Amino acid sequence: MFENNLSYAQQQDQQDFLKSYREQFLIPTNETGEKLVYLCGNSLGLQPKKTSEYLQQELNDWAKFGVEGHTDAENPWLPYHESLTNSMAKIVGAKPSEVIIMNSLTANLHFMMVSFYQPTKTKYKIVIESDAFPSDKYAVESQIKFHGFNPNDGLILWKPREGEELCRFEDLEEIMKEQGDEIALVMIGNTNYYTGQSFPLKKITHLGHQHNCMVGFDLAHGAGNIQPNLHESGADFAVWCTYKYLNSGPGSLGGCFVHERHANNPDLNRFTGWWGHNKQTRFNMRHDFDALSGAEGWQLSNPAILSMAAIRASLDIFEEAGFENIRTKSKKLTGYLEFLVNELNDERINIITPKNPDERGCQLSIQVKNADKKLHTQLTEAGVISDWREPDVIRVAPAPLYNSFVDVYKFVERLEKILS
Ligand SMILES: *Cc1c(COP(=O)(O)O)cnc(C)c1O
């Protein structure tokens, strides 16, 4: 179905129904002004050209109105987050009342665990995937300790089998069958940052709930990449960041999902702040805490408007392009990458990401046997921005909004040259 030549890649770009979006991003260049092959949107997404305008609007309104900008700005700051909710809800497949943009990712994970990890003496363990992102593992371990348990016993790793790289659902079933009574929370990183494996959210949630566990997902590598259909999955909570596939700038605010069944759940602990309080009486200052219904009720602080402006610039692009279209292109673009890498016919190369497009996002994790970090340096020198993970894996993530078929072609061509 694909062809291994540059003119084919160029032709695919010509026919690409999302081709105009590449022009809407600032793509880093080398010293001679040539665009780099940027395949690192899994780490930091590129800047939309419109972002500076959106930021400037808020700077201007701050200059013009000072504190009155909360109500008088072009986009008043008090309800600013509400303007992001609908678009974000579509991207993660949730109802608007289930989604809130606030804090940062690891902070949100902790706040969600305050509510959804309420261990008892006998049911206190947490399951994560064995190659979880380090921050998630630290957060989970520290929560286990905080509640007076020992992570050596309280943390269960869902591991790939000996000689395999991917986690099998049957093995999670086995863990649940054996230890489900002791497990309080299943918290899985979806899509896995290392292998690119995207886990079946609905199946995992169902399995966890059968054993009376809470189930949450970290969608740092999922949001803006795959469609997690959070509401339908039934997950209790999810967290994500917006600076990877959601292109909203380094360290930008995170997102949070709380399933509507918990919208007003009085049984959940929660750490609170004034921004989670009833909007009508928030400024009366002396009231007892009166939580907003839904995800909004988990807010703590008045949010960073400048960061939200950047998120808004990005979400407007997603809204216009349509997430289904983005996903359709993504499957094809990553399929092309896979095809070209396989065409190299190099025995040292093994793609560890699942072959089934429904079990992965845009990223491919390419293992190169006996390679070391020098390979990554050489790729960088050849104008390819990718990322490296010890001992021998290059991760490349063609982002459908700004990467092209020619980008993918150039990457594989340069990789081949370096390997030969
Ligand atoms: C990127 C990433 C993080 C980073 O956390 P921050 O709190 O945003 O610094 C955490 N977990 C996962 C799974 C990630 O991919």
Tab-separated table of C-alpha atoms and ligand atoms in Angstrom:
chain	number	residue	atom	x	y	z
A	1	MET	CA	0.000	0.000	0.000
A	2	PHE	CA	2.922	2.392	0.684
A	3	GLU	CA	5.935	3.117	-1.524
A	4	ASN	CA	9.506	3.634	-0.482
A	5	ASN	CA	10.502	6.734	-2.417
A	6	LEU	CA	10.587	10.470	-1.900
A	7	SER	CA	8.122	11.357	-4.647
A	8	TYR	CA	5.528	9.054	-3.079
A	9	ALA	CA	6.017	10.816	0.279
A	10	GLN	CA	5.670	14.190	-1.437
A	11	GLN	CA	2.533	13.062	-3.176
A	12	GLN	CA	1.049	11.901	0.143
A	13	ASP	CA	1.734	15.338	1.583
A	14	GLN	CA	-0.008	16.917	-1.394
A	15	GLN	CA	-3.095	14.790	-0.815
A	16	ASP	CA	-3.040	15.197	2.959
A	17	PHE	CA	-6.337	16.744	4.091
A	18	LEU	CA	-4.562	18.250	7.118
A	19	LYS	CA	-1.555	19.598	5.180
A	20	SER	CA	-2.411	23.259	5.852
A	21	TYR	CA	-1.894	22.752	9.587
A	22	ARG	CA	1.862	22.303	9.273
A	23	GLU	CA	1.962	25.967	8.205
A	24	GLN	CA	0.323	26.939	11.475
A	25	PHE	CA	3.302	25.801	13.574
A	26	LEU	CA	6.779	27.184	14.185
A	27	ILE	CA	9.158	24.423	13.196
A	28	PRO	CA	12.729	24.693	14.539
A	29	THR	CA	15.474	25.085	11.929
A	30	ASN	CA	19.220	24.478	11.684
A	31	GLU	CA	21.797	27.279	11.284
A	32	THR	CA	21.162	27.505	7.560
A	33	GLY	CA	17.442	27.941	8.081
A	34	GLU	CA	16.456	24.451	6.952
A	35	LYS	CA	13.544	22.949	8.905
A	36	LEU	CA	14.525	20.174	11.287
A	37	VAL	CA	12.773	16.836	11.185
A	38	TYR	CA	11.022	17.267	14.515
A	39	LEU	CA	9.717	13.934	15.821
A	40	CYS	CA	9.635	14.833	19.486
A	41	GLY	CA	6.057	15.972	20.037
A	42	ASN	CA	5.815	13.198	22.640
A	43	SER	CA	8.167	15.267	24.759
A	44	LEU	CA	7.394	18.866	23.840
A	45	GLY	CA	4.897	19.781	21.140
A	46	LEU	CA	5.696	22.637	18.772
A	47	GLN	CA	4.417	26.164	19.115
A	48	PRO	CA	1.382	27.213	17.078
A	49	LYS	CA	2.050	30.521	15.300
A	50	LYS	CA	-1.117	31.912	16.857
A	51	THR	CA	0.042	31.310	20.425
A	52	SER	CA	1.860	34.611	20.732
A	53	GLU	CA	-1.289	36.488	19.651
A	54	TYR	CA	-3.359	34.727	22.287
A	55	LEU	CA	-0.754	35.521	24.937
A	56	GLN	CA	-0.442	39.113	23.780
A	57	GLN	CA	-4.198	39.548	24.161
A	58	GLU	CA	-3.962	38.700	27.859
A	59	LEU	CA	-0.869	40.863	28.355
A	60	ASN	CA	-2.680	43.775	26.727
A	61	ASP	CA	-5.778	43.268	28.842
A	62	TRP	CA	-3.680	43.031	31.986
A	63	ALA	CA	-1.987	46.327	31.009
A	64	LYS	CA	-5.304	47.956	30.172
A	65	PHE	CA	-7.487	46.712	33.020
A	66	GLY	CA	-5.273	45.524	35.872
A	67	VAL	CA	-7.417	43.579	38.311
A	68	GLU	CA	-10.593	44.500	36.430
A	69	GLY	CA	-9.433	42.097	33.727
A	70	HIS	CA	-11.016	39.346	35.797
A	71	THR	CA	-14.362	40.619	34.527
A	72	ASP	CA	-13.570	43.155	31.789
A	73	ALA	CA	-10.888	41.481	29.681
A	74	GLU	CA	-11.868	40.454	26.164
A	75	ASN	CA	-11.812	36.923	27.578
A	76	PRO	CA	-12.625	37.543	31.247
A	77	TRP	CA	-10.197	35.717	33.525
A	78	LEU	CA	-12.713	34.588	36.150
A	79	PRO	CA	-14.450	32.070	33.899
A	80	TYR	CA	-11.451	31.662	31.549
A	81	HIS	CA	-11.025	27.949	32.159
A	82	GLU	CA	-14.623	27.337	31.125
A	83	SER	CA	-13.756	28.392	27.578
A	84	LEU	CA	-11.315	25.484	27.303
A	85	THR	CA	-13.522	22.796	28.722
A	86	ASN	CA	-15.625	21.847	25.710
A	87	SER	CA	-12.687	21.406	23.347
A	88	MET	CA	-10.675	19.514	25.924
A	89	ALA	CA	-13.627	17.273	26.736
A	90	LYS	CA	-13.868	16.253	23.073
A	91	ILE	CA	-10.176	15.455	22.877
A	92	VAL	CA	-10.400	13.007	25.780
A	93	GLY	CA	-13.942	11.799	25.098
A	94	ALA	CA	-15.513	13.135	28.276
A	95	LYS	CA	-18.510	15.227	29.276
A	96	PRO	CA	-17.571	18.870	29.881
A	97	SER	CA	-18.500	18.597	33.562
A	98	GLU	CA	-15.931	15.788	33.922
A	99	VAL	CA	-12.946	17.846	32.760
A	100	ILE	CA	-10.882	20.586	34.352
A	101	ILE	CA	-7.607	22.237	33.402
A	102	MET	CA	-5.510	23.022	36.452
A	103	ASN	CA	-2.136	22.548	38.166
A	104	SER	CA	0.500	20.344	36.583
A	105	LEU	CA	0.450	16.646	35.814
A	106	THR	CA	2.212	15.095	38.798
A	107	ALA	CA	0.409	17.486	41.148
A	108	ASN	CA	-2.930	16.411	39.667
A	109	LEU	CA	-1.982	12.770	40.054
A	110	HIS	CA	-1.405	13.369	43.749
A	111	PHE	CA	-4.665	15.279	44.170
A	112	MET	CA	-6.565	12.529	42.396
A	113	MET	CA	-4.961	9.913	44.639
A	114	VAL	CA	-6.074	11.880	47.681
A	115	SER	CA	-9.598	11.194	46.453
A	116	PHE	CA	-9.288	7.837	44.742
A	117	TYR	CA	-6.675	6.076	46.845
A	118	GLN	CA	-8.238	5.623	50.256
A	119	PRO	CA	-6.595	2.418	51.434
A	120	THR	CA	-7.770	0.248	54.288
A	121	LYS	CA	-5.697	-2.176	56.363
A	122	THR	CA	-6.478	-5.007	53.980
A	123	LYS	CA	-7.049	-3.247	50.665
A	124	TYR	CA	-4.136	-0.882	50.149
A	125	LYS	CA	-2.084	-1.945	47.112
A	126	ILE	CA	-1.633	-0.033	43.859
A	127	VAL	CA	-0.942	-1.584	40.447
A	128	ILE	CA	1.052	0.332	37.839
A	129	GLU	CA	2.694	-0.838	34.624
A	130	SER	CA	6.324	-1.811	35.218
A	131	ASP	CA	7.733	0.758	32.823
A	132	ALA	CA	5.696	3.607	34.261
A	133	PHE	CA	7.129	7.092	33.843
A	134	PRO	CA	9.397	7.708	36.867
A	135	SER	CA	7.352	10.652	38.181
A	136	ASP	CA	4.243	8.436	38.331
A	137	LYS	CA	6.117	5.732	40.150
A	138	TYR	CA	7.508	8.218	42.684
A	139	ALA	CA	4.069	9.739	43.210
A	140	VAL	CA	2.423	6.370	43.748
A	141	GLU	CA	5.164	5.131	46.075
A	142	SER	CA	5.013	8.275	48.150
A	143	GLN	CA	1.224	7.968	48.489
A	144	ILE	CA	1.612	4.388	49.684
A	145	LYS	CA	4.159	5.542	52.275
A	146	PHE	CA	2.038	8.518	53.243
A	147	HIS	CA	-0.720	6.112	54.258
A	148	GLY	CA	1.725	4.114	56.366
A	149	PHE	CA	2.330	1.169	54.040
A	150	ASN	CA	5.518	-0.157	52.526
A	151	PRO	CA	5.870	0.220	48.735
A	152	ASN	CA	7.883	-3.024	48.606
A	153	ASP	CA	4.675	-4.789	49.367
A	154	GLY	CA	2.103	-2.171	48.401
A	155	LEU	CA	3.267	-1.457	44.858
A	156	ILE	CA	2.504	-4.144	42.267
A	157	LEU	CA	4.119	-3.967	38.846
A	158	TRP	CA	2.303	-5.224	35.767
A	159	LYS	CA	5.300	-6.535	33.853
A	160	PRO	CA	5.987	-7.798	30.356
A	161	ARG	CA	6.880	-11.493	30.249
A	162	GLU	CA	10.493	-12.590	30.136
A	163	GLY	CA	11.918	-11.747	26.706
A	164	GLU	CA	8.947	-9.504	25.817
A	165	GLU	CA	8.574	-5.735	25.842
A	166	LEU	CA	4.802	-5.248	25.994
A	167	CYS	CA	2.365	-5.862	28.829
A	168	ARG	CA	-0.327	-8.471	28.242
A	169	PHE	CA	-3.857	-7.895	29.473
A	170	GLU	CA	-4.098	-11.542	30.623
A	171	ASP	CA	-1.252	-10.898	33.042
A	172	LEU	CA	-3.115	-7.992	34.594
A	173	GLU	CA	-6.123	-10.289	34.912
A	174	GLU	CA	-3.918	-12.774	36.711
A	175	ILE	CA	-2.658	-10.122	39.139
A	176	MET	CA	-6.238	-9.085	39.858
A	177	LYS	CA	-7.330	-12.670	40.340
A	178	GLU	CA	-4.555	-13.318	42.842
A	179	GLN	CA	-4.398	-10.012	44.705
A	180	GLY	CA	-7.562	-8.110	43.742
A	181	ASP	CA	-8.851	-8.187	47.316
A	182	GLU	CA	-5.762	-6.308	48.478
A	183	ILE	CA	-5.653	-3.821	45.620
A	184	ALA	CA	-7.192	-0.388	46.154
A	185	LEU	CA	-6.148	1.347	42.941
A	186	VAL	CA	-5.155	0.461	39.387
A	187	MET	CA	-3.246	3.403	37.883
A	188	ILE	CA	-1.912	2.851	34.374
A	189	GLY	CA	0.037	5.168	32.072
A	190	ASN	CA	-1.817	5.194	28.811
A	191	THR	CA	-0.164	5.402	26.278
A	192	ASN	CA	3.087	4.025	27.747
A	193	TYR	CA	5.810	6.598	27.285
A	194	TYR	CA	8.521	4.036	26.588
A	195	THR	CA	6.982	1.364	24.375
A	196	GLY	CA	4.190	3.461	22.893
A	197	GLN	CA	1.723	0.718	23.857
A	198	SER	CA	-1.815	1.989	24.314
A	199	PHE	CA	-3.778	-0.098	26.794
A	200	PRO	CA	-7.508	-0.892	26.543
A	201	LEU	CA	-8.988	1.573	29.010
A	202	LYS	CA	-12.462	0.162	29.106
A	203	LYS	CA	-11.304	-3.414	29.671
A	204	ILE	CA	-8.869	-2.378	32.381
A	205	THR	CA	-11.523	-0.272	34.095
A	206	HIS	CA	-14.031	-3.103	33.979
A	207	LEU	CA	-11.482	-5.519	35.394
A	208	GLY	CA	-10.533	-3.149	38.210
A	209	HIS	CA	-14.147	-2.442	39.098
A	210	GLN	CA	-14.955	-6.162	39.221
A	211	HIS	CA	-12.488	-6.302	42.090
A	212	ASN	CA	-13.827	-3.137	43.749
A	213	CYS	CA	-10.740	-1.126	42.892
A	214	MET	CA	-10.606	2.465	41.755
A	215	VAL	CA	-9.146	2.860	38.277
A	216	GLY	CA	-7.231	5.858	36.951
A	217	PHE	CA	-5.085	6.636	33.929
A	218	ASP	CA	-2.180	8.918	33.216
A	219	LEU	CA	-2.771	10.163	29.692
A	220	ALA	CA	0.402	12.257	29.383
A	221	HIS	CA	1.217	10.370	26.179
A	222	GLY	CA	-2.403	9.738	25.293
A	223	ALA	CA	-4.116	13.132	25.293
A	224	GLY	CA	-4.096	14.646	21.812
A	225	ASN	CA	-2.651	11.390	20.481
A	226	ILE	CA	-5.216	8.618	20.902
A	227	GLN	CA	-8.931	8.932	21.708
A	228	PRO	CA	-9.289	7.506	25.233
A	229	ASN	CA	-13.107	7.887	25.366
A	230	LEU	CA	-12.805	8.520	29.063
A	231	HIS	CA	-16.475	8.780	29.910
A	232	GLU	CA	-17.364	5.578	28.170
A	233	SER	CA	-14.359	3.749	29.594
A	234	GLY	CA	-15.886	4.278	33.027
A	235	ALA	CA	-12.511	5.190	34.558
A	236	ASP	CA	-12.755	6.942	37.912
A	237	PHE	CA	-10.168	9.573	37.084
A	238	ALA	CA	-7.486	10.539	34.610
A	239	VAL	CA	-4.720	13.122	34.443
A	240	TRP	CA	-2.612	14.473	31.587
A	241	CYS	CA	-0.355	17.318	30.568
A	242	THR	CA	-0.860	19.754	27.705
A	243	TYR	CA	2.728	20.382	26.629
A	244	LYS	CA	3.279	17.095	24.758
A	245	TYR	CA	0.760	16.336	22.008
A	246	LEU	CA	-1.349	19.309	23.025
A	247	ASN	CA	1.313	21.866	22.069
A	248	SER	CA	0.734	24.410	24.799
A	249	GLY	CA	4.300	25.161	25.859
A	250	PRO	CA	6.837	23.941	28.424
A	251	GLY	CA	5.382	23.262	31.858
A	252	SER	CA	1.892	24.392	30.847
A	253	LEU	CA	-1.133	23.466	32.975
A	254	GLY	CA	-2.400	19.900	33.182
A	255	GLY	CA	-5.800	18.338	32.674
A	256	CYS	CA	-7.913	16.214	34.935
A	257	PHE	CA	-10.948	13.958	34.475
A	258	VAL	CA	-13.314	12.894	37.230
A	259	HIS	CA	-16.100	10.554	36.132
A	260	GLU	CA	-19.549	12.054	36.605
A	261	ARG	CA	-20.518	9.302	39.026
A	262	HIS	CA	-18.168	11.041	41.467
A	263	ALA	CA	-19.371	14.590	40.668
A	264	ASN	CA	-20.796	15.049	44.150
A	265	ASN	CA	-19.514	11.917	45.861
A	266	PRO	CA	-19.342	12.717	49.592
A	267	ASP	CA	-17.291	9.586	50.346
A	268	LEU	CA	-14.194	10.909	48.647
A	269	ASN	CA	-11.461	12.747	50.485
A	270	ARG	CA	-10.374	15.851	48.729
A	271	PHE	CA	-7.772	18.566	49.212
A	272	THR	CA	-9.569	21.815	48.621
A	273	GLY	CA	-8.950	25.450	47.755
A	274	TRP	CA	-11.088	28.493	47.049
A	275	TRP	CA	-11.310	27.900	43.308
A	276	GLY	CA	-13.225	24.691	43.901
A	277	HIS	CA	-15.832	26.599	45.904
A	278	ASN	CA	-19.281	27.637	44.670
A	279	LYS	CA	-18.764	30.481	42.187
A	280	GLN	CA	-21.638	32.537	43.616
A	281	THR	CA	-20.153	32.791	47.075
A	282	ARG	CA	-16.444	32.337	46.375
A	283	PHE	CA	-15.675	35.981	47.101
A	284	ASN	CA	-17.692	36.211	50.300
A	285	MET	CA	-14.576	34.756	51.865
A	286	ARG	CA	-16.044	33.509	55.104
A	287	HIS	CA	-18.152	30.617	53.937
A	288	ASP	CA	-17.702	26.984	54.749
A	289	PHE	CA	-16.397	25.112	51.771
A	290	ASP	CA	-19.158	24.433	49.272
A	291	ALA	CA	-17.700	22.305	46.467
A	292	LEU	CA	-18.604	22.924	42.858
A	293	SER	CA	-20.165	19.888	41.270
A	294	GLY	CA	-17.964	17.808	38.943
A	295	ALA	CA	-14.293	18.143	38.100
A	296	GLU	CA	-14.342	21.910	38.728
A	297	GLY	CA	-14.771	21.188	42.413
A	298	TRP	CA	-11.214	19.838	42.558
A	299	GLN	CA	-9.684	23.202	41.591
A	300	LEU	CA	-7.472	24.832	44.192
A	301	SER	CA	-6.057	28.102	42.944
A	302	ASN	CA	-6.981	30.795	40.503
A	303	PRO	CA	-5.288	29.501	37.374
A	304	ALA	CA	-2.410	30.779	35.230
A	305	ILE	CA	-4.177	32.748	32.514
A	306	LEU	CA	-1.055	33.027	30.330
A	307	SER	CA	-0.738	29.274	30.283
A	308	MET	CA	-4.437	28.912	29.550
A	309	ALA	CA	-4.121	31.340	26.654
A	310	ALA	CA	-1.501	29.043	25.128
A	311	ILE	CA	-3.751	26.049	25.693
A	312	ARG	CA	-6.593	27.901	24.046
A	313	ALA	CA	-4.477	28.633	20.959
A	314	SER	CA	-3.710	24.961	20.645
A	315	LEU	CA	-7.221	23.678	21.346
A	316	ASP	CA	-8.627	25.992	18.691
A	317	ILE	CA	-6.483	24.130	16.172
A	318	PHE	CA	-7.692	20.739	17.402
A	319	GLU	CA	-11.267	21.978	17.311
A	320	GLU	CA	-10.923	23.172	13.732
A	321	ALA	CA	-9.063	20.135	12.441
A	322	GLY	CA	-11.321	17.656	14.276
A	323	PHE	CA	-9.829	14.940	16.424
A	324	GLU	CA	-11.089	12.092	14.253
A	325	ASN	CA	-9.348	13.553	11.221
A	326	ILE	CA	-6.169	13.976	13.224
A	327	ARG	CA	-6.303	10.364	14.354
A	328	THR	CA	-6.982	9.132	10.816
A	329	LYS	CA	-3.917	10.915	9.490
A	330	SER	CA	-1.886	9.798	12.483
A	331	LYS	CA	-2.542	6.124	11.811
A	332	LYS	CA	-1.477	6.528	8.211
A	333	LEU	CA	1.616	8.598	8.979
A	334	THR	CA	2.855	6.203	11.649
A	335	GLY	CA	1.961	3.287	9.375
A	336	TYR	CA	4.219	4.833	6.750
A	337	LEU	CA	7.018	5.222	9.277
A	338	GLU	CA	6.664	1.576	10.243
A	339	PHE	CA	6.670	0.512	6.601
A	340	LEU	CA	9.864	2.444	5.847
A	341	VAL	CA	11.669	1.151	8.928
A	342	ASN	CA	10.745	-2.410	7.982
A	343	GLU	CA	11.976	-1.748	4.445
A	344	LEU	CA	15.461	-1.191	5.890
A	345	ASN	CA	15.562	-4.913	6.484
A	346	ASP	CA	18.161	-4.416	9.161
A	347	GLU	CA	18.483	-7.292	11.624
A	348	ARG	CA	19.589	-4.955	14.393
A	349	ILE	CA	16.275	-3.119	14.283
A	350	ASN	CA	13.204	-4.145	16.229
A	351	ILE	CA	10.126	-1.962	16.628
A	352	ILE	CA	8.851	-2.676	20.130
A	353	THR	CA	5.603	-0.704	19.783
A	354	PRO	CA	2.525	-2.833	18.977
A	355	LYS	CA	1.852	-3.446	15.270
A	356	ASN	CA	-1.886	-2.965	15.627
A	357	PRO	CA	-2.668	0.748	15.064
A	358	ASP	CA	-5.435	0.566	17.688
A	359	GLU	CA	-2.915	-0.459	20.322
A	360	ARG	CA	-0.601	2.484	19.809
A	361	GLY	CA	-0.598	6.218	19.179
A	362	CYS	CA	1.729	8.002	16.783
A	363	GLN	CA	4.962	6.995	18.496
A	364	LEU	CA	7.196	4.126	17.436
A	365	SER	CA	9.915	2.935	19.790
A	366	ILE	CA	12.710	1.548	17.688
A	367	GLN	CA	15.217	-0.703	19.359
A	368	VAL	CA	18.628	-0.792	17.652
A	369	LYS	CA	20.676	-3.677	19.000
A	370	ASN	CA	24.191	-2.796	20.108
A	371	ALA	CA	23.602	0.886	19.476
A	372	ASP	CA	24.444	3.494	22.074
A	373	LYS	CA	23.616	7.133	22.627
A	374	LYS	CA	25.995	8.060	19.789
A	375	LEU	CA	23.260	7.040	17.371
A	376	HIS	CA	20.979	9.644	18.880
A	377	THR	CA	23.722	12.281	18.666
A	378	GLN	CA	24.314	11.440	15.019
A	379	LEU	CA	20.618	11.733	14.258
A	380	THR	CA	20.555	15.124	15.961
A	381	GLU	CA	23.567	16.222	13.900
A	382	ALA	CA	21.698	15.065	10.806
A	383	GLY	CA	18.801	17.392	11.695
A	384	VAL	CA	16.447	14.853	13.297
A	385	ILE	CA	15.014	15.641	16.733
A	386	SER	CA	14.084	12.331	18.353
A	387	ASP	CA	14.520	11.012	21.831
A	388	TRP	CA	16.663	8.341	23.290
A	389	ARG	CA	16.037	5.916	26.038
A	390	GLU	CA	18.766	3.707	27.501
A	391	PRO	CA	19.964	1.197	26.644
A	392	ASP	CA	19.099	1.139	22.955
A	393	VAL	CA	15.759	2.661	21.991
A	394	ILE	CA	15.021	5.677	19.765
A	395	ARG	CA	11.549	7.042	20.174
A	396	VAL	CA	10.040	8.925	17.261
A	397	ALA	CA	6.584	10.423	17.253
A	398	PRO	CA	5.317	11.949	14.004
A	399	ALA	CA	2.639	14.391	15.186
A	400	PRO	CA	-0.152	14.510	12.616
A	401	LEU	CA	-0.777	18.251	12.901
A	402	TYR	CA	2.705	19.365	11.922
A	403	ASN	CA	4.690	16.384	10.676
A	404	SER	CA	4.672	15.351	7.043
A	405	PHE	CA	5.224	12.158	5.103
A	406	VAL	CA	8.446	13.733	3.844
A	407	ASP	CA	9.596	14.214	7.462
A	408	VAL	CA	9.108	10.517	8.047
A	409	TYR	CA	10.872	9.653	4.798
A	410	LYS	CA	13.846	11.877	5.655
A	411	PHE	CA	14.147	10.377	9.125
A	412	VAL	CA	14.376	6.829	7.829
A	413	GLU	CA	16.766	7.840	5.060
A	414	ARG	CA	19.092	9.481	7.588
A	415	LEU	CA	18.806	6.584	10.004
A	416	GLU	CA	19.813	4.190	7.235
A	417	LYS	CA	22.823	6.293	6.335
A	418	ILE	CA	23.997	6.439	9.934
A	419	LEU	CA	23.549	2.697	10.437
A	420	SER	CA	25.461	1.716	7.306
B	1	LIG	C1	5.678	13.742	30.779
B	1	LIG	C2	5.185	12.893	31.859
B	1	LIG	C3	5.223	13.313	33.207
B	1	LIG	C4	5.800	14.657	33.603
B	1	LIG	O1	5.153	15.163	34.729
B	1	LIG	P1	5.070	16.722	35.043
B	1	LIG	O2	4.391	16.756	36.360
B	1	LIG	O3	4.284	17.368	33.947
B	1	LIG	O4	6.471	17.250	35.077
B	1	LIG	C5	4.690	12.472	34.170
B	1	LIG	N1	4.163	11.269	33.839
B	1	LIG	C6	4.120	10.830	32.562
B	1	LIG	C7	3.516	9.501	32.226
B	1	LIG	C8	4.647	11.623	31.541
B	1	LIG	O5	4.638	11.174	30.292
